[in-house]
Each structure stands twice: as C-alpha cells, then as structure tokens.
Amino acid sequence: MAEECIFCKIVAGEIPAEKVYEDEQVVGFRDIKPAAPTHLLFIPKEHIPTINDLTDAHEALVGRLVRAAQQTAAREPLSGGYRLVFNCLGDAGQEVYHIHLHLLGGRRLGWPPG
Ligand code: DGP
C-alpha cells in the first residue's frame, strides 16, 4: 500500500466507495465523477502507479482486471455495449497514479476520444 494513494485507501476501506466487485486481487467501484451513466473503475489491490510499471509478473492480474470488468458489465444496463480504458500519464489525462481500468457505458460514446 502506498501511503498517500487514494485508491490504496479505498482498497483498505479507509475511504468509502460504492463497490461493485471484489476478489483477492481486484476491486471495482463506481467513479465519483461519472462521465457516463455507468462509469466503473477496476483496480488491482497491489499499488502499481502506471501502465508503464507493469511487468511479465502482472500479466494474469491485467487479465483479471478485464474479466472483472466483463463480469460486472453483465450485471449493469449495458446491453448496447461499453468501453474499457486505461489512461497512462498526463497526456492521456491520468489523475490517480494507481492503475485503474475505466468501464464506461449507458450512452453512445464518441470516437476518437477528446
Ligand atoms: P484518471 O483520469 O484515468 O486518473 O481517472 C481517475 C478517476 O478516478 C476519475 O474519473 C475520478 C475518479 N476518482 C478520483 N478520486 C476518487 C475517489 O475518491 N473515489 C472514487 N470513487 N472515484 C475517484
């Protein structure tokens, strides 16, 4: 756990979050600033600051994040589809330096993103 990391605090239960998923490696919860009718975040319990910090040892964990998102999507009103996004570093708009997979849906999403 990284001391000042807001997402580590959510994993530890020190900051409340509306959780939608949890297993031994991953937590999923609703984004506090939703950009779509459904906006969820899936994070590893391990503190990994950016996608650039991933190693071979994290391959299964990244798969788990995607599967957690897929499994949760099936329980949301997302029959029209949804988008999964990792923002990496400032140009992509990364604000929280603990990797997180965004799941966005519930409306028609524009492409390319702004
Ligand atoms: P990004 O820009 O990719 O780093 O996205 C960070 C997201 O995290 C952003 O959509 C807002 C969300 N967020 C930030 N702080 C909190 C929090 O304390 N609780 C929850 N639920 N979401 C948060």
Coordinates of N, CA and C and ligand atoms in Angstrom, one line a residue:
M1 N 0.8 -1.2 0.0 CA 0.0 0.0 0.0 C 0.9 1.2 0.0
A2 N 0.5 2.2 -0.9 CA 1.2 3.5 -0.9 C 0.5 4.5 0.0
E3 N 1.2 5.1 0.9 CA 0.6 5.9 2.0 C -0.4 6.9 1.5
E4 N 0.0 7.7 0.5 CA -0.8 8.8 0.1 C -1.8 8.5 -1.1
C5 N -1.9 7.2 -1.4 CA -2.7 6.9 -2.6 C -4.1 6.7 -2.3
I6 N -5.0 7.4 -2.9 CA -6.4 7.4 -2.6 C -7.0 6.0 -3.0
F7 N -6.5 5.4 -4.0 CA -7.1 4.1 -4.4 C -6.6 3.0 -3.4
C8 N -5.4 3.1 -2.9 CA -5.0 2.2 -1.8 C -5.9 2.3 -0.6
K9 N -6.3 3.6 -0.3 CA -7.2 3.8 0.8 C -8.5 3.2 0.6
I10 N -9.0 3.2 -0.7 CA -10.3 2.5 -1.0 C -10.1 1.0 -0.8
V11 N -9.0 0.5 -1.3 CA -8.8 -1.0 -1.1 C -8.8 -1.3 0.4
A12 N -8.1 -0.5 1.2 CA -8.0 -0.7 2.7 C -9.3 -0.4 3.4
G13 N -10.3 0.2 2.7 CA -11.6 0.6 3.4 C -11.5 1.8 4.2
E14 N -10.4 2.6 4.0 CA -10.2 3.9 4.7 C -11.0 5.0 4.1
I15 N -11.3 4.9 2.8 CA -12.2 5.9 2.1 C -13.3 5.1 1.6
P16 N -14.6 5.6 1.8 CA -15.7 4.8 1.3 C -15.8 4.8 -0.2
A17 N -16.3 3.8 -0.8 CA -16.6 3.7 -2.2 C -17.7 2.8 -2.5
E18 N -18.5 3.0 -3.5 CA -19.6 2.1 -3.9 C -19.1 0.9 -4.7
K19 N -18.7 -0.1 -3.9 CA -18.1 -1.3 -4.6 C -19.1 -2.1 -5.4
V20 N -18.6 -2.5 -6.6 CA -19.5 -3.4 -7.4 C -18.8 -4.7 -7.6
Y21 N -17.6 -4.9 -7.2 CA -16.8 -6.1 -7.5 C -15.7 -6.2 -6.5
E22 N -15.4 -7.4 -6.0 CA -14.2 -7.6 -5.3 C -13.8 -9.1 -5.3
D23 N -12.5 -9.3 -5.5 CA -11.9 -10.7 -5.4 C -10.6 -10.5 -4.7
E24 N -9.7 -11.6 -4.7 CA -8.5 -11.5 -3.9 C -7.5 -10.5 -4.5
Q25 N -7.7 -10.2 -5.8 CA -6.7 -9.3 -6.4 C -7.2 -7.9 -6.9
V26 N -8.5 -7.8 -7.0 CA -9.1 -6.7 -7.7 C -10.3 -6.1 -7.0
V27 N -10.5 -4.8 -7.0 CA -11.7 -4.2 -6.5 C -12.3 -3.3 -7.6
G28 N -13.6 -3.3 -7.8 CA -14.3 -2.5 -8.7 C -15.3 -1.6 -7.9
F29 N -15.4 -0.3 -8.4 CA -16.3 0.6 -7.7 C -16.7 1.7 -8.6
R30 N -17.8 2.4 -8.2 CA -18.3 3.5 -9.1 C -17.4 4.7 -9.0
D31 N -17.2 5.3 -10.2 CA -16.4 6.5 -10.3 C -17.1 7.7 -9.6
I32 N -16.4 8.5 -8.8 CA -17.0 9.5 -8.1 C -17.5 10.7 -9.0
K33 N -16.9 10.8 -10.2 CA -17.2 11.8 -11.1 C -17.6 11.2 -12.5
P34 N -18.8 10.6 -12.5 CA -19.1 9.7 -13.7 C -19.2 10.5 -15.0
A35 N -18.5 10.0 -16.0 CA -18.5 10.6 -17.3 C -19.6 9.9 -18.3
A36 N -20.3 9.0 -17.7 CA -21.3 8.3 -18.5 C -22.3 7.7 -17.5
P37 N -23.5 7.3 -17.9 CA -24.5 6.7 -16.9 C -23.9 5.6 -16.1
T38 N -23.1 4.7 -16.7 CA -22.4 3.7 -16.0 C -20.9 4.1 -16.1
H39 N -20.2 4.3 -15.0 CA -18.8 4.6 -15.0 C -18.2 3.9 -13.8
L40 N -17.5 2.8 -14.1 CA -16.9 2.0 -13.0 C -15.4 2.0 -13.2
L41 N -14.7 1.8 -12.1 CA -13.2 1.7 -12.1 C -12.8 0.3 -11.5
F42 N -11.9 -0.4 -12.1 CA -11.4 -1.7 -11.6 C -9.9 -1.5 -11.3
I43 N -9.5 -1.8 -10.1 CA -8.1 -1.5 -9.7 C -7.5 -2.8 -9.1
P44 N -6.2 -3.0 -9.3 CA -5.6 -4.1 -8.5 C -5.4 -3.6 -7.1
K45 N -5.4 -4.6 -6.2 CA -5.2 -4.3 -4.8 C -3.7 -3.9 -4.6
E46 N -2.9 -4.4 -5.4 CA -1.4 -4.0 -5.4 C -1.3 -2.6 -6.0
H47 N -0.4 -1.8 -5.3 CA -0.2 -0.4 -5.8 C 0.8 -0.5 -7.0
I48 N 0.2 -0.2 -8.2 CA 1.1 -0.1 -9.4 C 0.7 1.3 -10.0
P49 N 1.7 2.2 -10.0 CA 1.4 3.6 -10.4 C 0.8 3.8 -11.8
T50 N 1.5 3.2 -12.8 CA 1.0 3.5 -14.2 C 1.1 2.2 -15.0
I51 N 0.5 2.2 -16.1 CA 0.6 1.0 -17.1 C 2.1 0.8 -17.4
N52 N 2.9 1.8 -17.4 CA 4.4 1.6 -17.7 C 5.1 0.8 -16.7
D53 N 4.5 0.7 -15.5 CA 5.2 -0.1 -14.4 C 4.8 -1.6 -14.4
L54 N 4.0 -2.0 -15.4 CA 3.6 -3.4 -15.5 C 4.8 -4.2 -15.9
T55 N 4.9 -5.5 -15.4 CA 6.0 -6.4 -15.8 C 5.3 -7.7 -16.2
D56 N 6.1 -8.7 -16.7 CA 5.6 -10.0 -17.0 C 4.8 -10.6 -15.8
A57 N 5.2 -10.3 -14.6 CA 4.6 -10.9 -13.5 C 3.1 -10.4 -13.3
H58 N 2.8 -9.3 -14.0 CA 1.4 -8.7 -13.8 C 0.5 -9.2 -14.9
E59 N 0.9 -10.1 -15.8 CA 0.0 -10.4 -17.0 C -1.3 -11.0 -16.5
A60 N -1.3 -11.9 -15.6 CA -2.5 -12.5 -15.1 C -3.4 -11.5 -14.4
L61 N -2.8 -10.6 -13.7 CA -3.5 -9.6 -13.0 C -4.3 -8.7 -14.0
V62 N -3.6 -8.3 -15.1 CA -4.3 -7.4 -16.1 C -5.4 -8.2 -16.7
G63 N -5.3 -9.5 -16.9 CA -6.4 -10.3 -17.4 C -7.5 -10.3 -16.4
R64 N -7.2 -10.4 -15.1 CA -8.2 -10.4 -14.1 C -9.0 -9.1 -14.1
L65 N -8.3 -8.0 -14.3 CA -9.0 -6.7 -14.3 C -10.0 -6.7 -15.5
V66 N -9.6 -7.1 -16.6 CA -10.5 -7.1 -17.8 C -11.7 -8.1 -17.5
R67 N -11.4 -9.2 -17.0 CA -12.5 -10.2 -16.7 C -13.5 -9.7 -15.6
A68 N -12.9 -9.0 -14.6 CA -13.8 -8.4 -13.6 C -14.7 -7.4 -14.2
A69 N -14.2 -6.6 -15.1 CA -15.0 -5.6 -15.8 C -16.1 -6.3 -16.7
Q70 N -15.7 -7.3 -17.4 CA -16.6 -8.0 -18.3 C -17.7 -8.6 -17.4
Q71 N -17.4 -9.3 -16.3 CA -18.4 -9.9 -15.5 C -19.3 -8.9 -14.8
T72 N -18.8 -7.8 -14.4 CA -19.6 -6.8 -13.8 C -20.5 -6.1 -14.9
A73 N -20.0 -5.9 -16.1 CA -20.8 -5.3 -17.1 C -22.1 -6.1 -17.4
A74 N -22.0 -7.4 -17.2 CA -23.1 -8.3 -17.5 C -24.3 -8.0 -16.5
R75 N -23.9 -7.4 -15.4 CA -24.9 -7.1 -14.3 C -25.4 -5.6 -14.4
E76 N -24.9 -4.8 -15.3 CA -25.3 -3.4 -15.5 C -26.2 -3.3 -16.7
P77 N -26.9 -2.2 -16.8 CA -27.7 -2.0 -18.0 C -26.9 -1.5 -19.2
L78 N -26.1 -2.5 -19.8 CA -25.1 -2.2 -20.8 C -25.3 -3.1 -22.0
S79 N -26.5 -3.4 -22.4 CA -26.7 -4.3 -23.5 C -26.3 -3.7 -24.8
G80 N -26.2 -2.3 -24.9 CA -25.8 -1.6 -26.1 C -24.3 -1.6 -26.3
G81 N -23.5 -2.0 -25.2 CA -22.1 -2.0 -25.3 C -21.4 -1.1 -24.2
Y82 N -20.1 -1.1 -24.2 CA -19.4 -0.3 -23.2 C -18.0 -0.2 -23.7
R83 N -17.2 0.7 -23.0 CA -15.8 0.9 -23.4 C -14.9 0.7 -22.2
L84 N -13.8 0.1 -22.4 CA -12.7 -0.1 -21.3 C -11.5 0.7 -21.7
V85 N -11.0 1.5 -20.7 CA -9.9 2.5 -21.0 C -8.9 2.5 -19.8
F86 N -7.6 2.4 -20.1 CA -6.6 2.8 -19.2 C -6.0 4.1 -19.6
N87 N -6.0 5.1 -18.8 CA -5.2 6.3 -19.1 C -3.8 6.2 -18.5
C88 N -2.8 6.5 -19.3 CA -1.4 6.4 -18.9 C -0.7 7.7 -19.0
L89 N -0.4 8.3 -17.9 CA 0.4 9.6 -17.8 C -0.5 10.8 -18.2
G90 N 0.2 11.9 -18.1 CA -0.6 13.2 -18.3 C -1.3 13.5 -19.6
D91 N -0.6 13.1 -20.7 CA -1.3 13.4 -22.0 C -2.6 12.6 -22.1
A92 N -2.7 11.5 -21.5 CA -3.9 10.7 -21.5 C -4.9 11.1 -20.5
G93 N -4.5 12.0 -19.6 CA -5.4 12.5 -18.5 C -5.4 11.7 -17.3
Q94 N -4.3 10.9 -17.0 CA -4.2 10.2 -15.8 C -4.1 11.1 -14.6
E95 N -5.0 11.0 -13.7 CA -5.0 11.9 -12.5 C -4.6 11.1 -11.2
V96 N -5.0 9.8 -11.2 CA -4.7 9.0 -10.0 C -3.7 8.0 -10.4
Y97 N -2.5 8.0 -9.7 CA -1.4 7.2 -10.0 C -1.4 5.8 -9.3
H98 N -2.5 5.1 -9.6 CA -2.7 3.7 -9.2 C -3.5 3.2 -10.3
I99 N -3.0 2.2 -11.1 CA -3.6 1.9 -12.3 C -5.1 1.5 -12.1
H100 N -5.9 1.9 -13.1 CA -7.4 1.7 -13.0 C -7.9 1.5 -14.4
L101 N -8.8 0.6 -14.5 CA -9.5 0.3 -15.8 C -10.9 1.0 -15.7
H102 N -11.1 2.0 -16.6 CA -12.4 2.6 -16.6 C -13.4 1.7 -17.4
L103 N -14.6 1.6 -17.0 CA -15.7 0.9 -17.8 C -16.7 2.0 -17.9
L104 N -17.0 2.4 -19.1 CA -17.9 3.5 -19.4 C -19.0 3.0 -20.4
G105 N -20.3 3.3 -20.1 CA -21.3 2.9 -21.0 C -22.7 3.5 -20.5
G106 N -23.7 3.1 -21.2 CA -25.0 3.6 -20.9 C -25.4 4.8 -21.8
R107 N -24.5 5.2 -22.7 CA -24.9 6.2 -23.7 C -23.9 6.0 -24.9
R108 N -24.3 6.6 -26.0 CA -23.4 6.5 -27.2 C -22.1 7.2 -26.9
L109 N -21.0 6.6 -27.0 CA -19.7 7.2 -26.7 C -19.0 7.7 -28.0
G110 N -18.5 8.9 -28.0 CA -17.8 9.4 -29.2 C -16.4 8.8 -29.4
W111 N -16.0 8.7 -30.7 CA -14.7 8.2 -31.1 C -14.2 9.1 -32.2
P112 N -12.9 9.5 -32.2 CA -11.9 9.3 -31.2 C -12.2 10.1 -29.9
P113 N -11.7 9.7 -28.8 CA -11.9 10.5 -27.5 C -11.2 11.8 -27.6
G114 N -11.7 12.8 -26.9 CA -11.1 14.1 -26.9 C -9.7 14.2 -26.3
Ligands
DGP1 P1 -7.9 9.1 -14.5 O1 -8.1 10.4 -15.0 O2 -7.8 8.0 -15.5 O3 -6.7 9.0 -13.5 O4 -9.2 8.7 -13.6 C1 -9.3 8.9 -12.3 C2 -10.8 8.7 -11.9 O5 -10.9 8.4 -10.5 C3 -11.7 9.9 -12.2 O6 -12.7 9.5 -13.2 C4 -12.3 10.3 -10.9 C5 -12.1 9.0 -10.0 N1 -11.8 9.3 -8.6 C6 -10.9 10.1 -8.1 N2 -10.9 10.1 -6.7 C7 -11.9 9.2 -6.4 C8 -12.5 8.7 -5.2 O7 -12.0 9.1 -4.1 N3 -13.5 7.8 -5.3 C9 -14.0 7.4 -6.5 N4 -15.0 6.5 -6.4 N5 -13.5 7.8 -7.6 C10 -12.5 8.7 -7.6

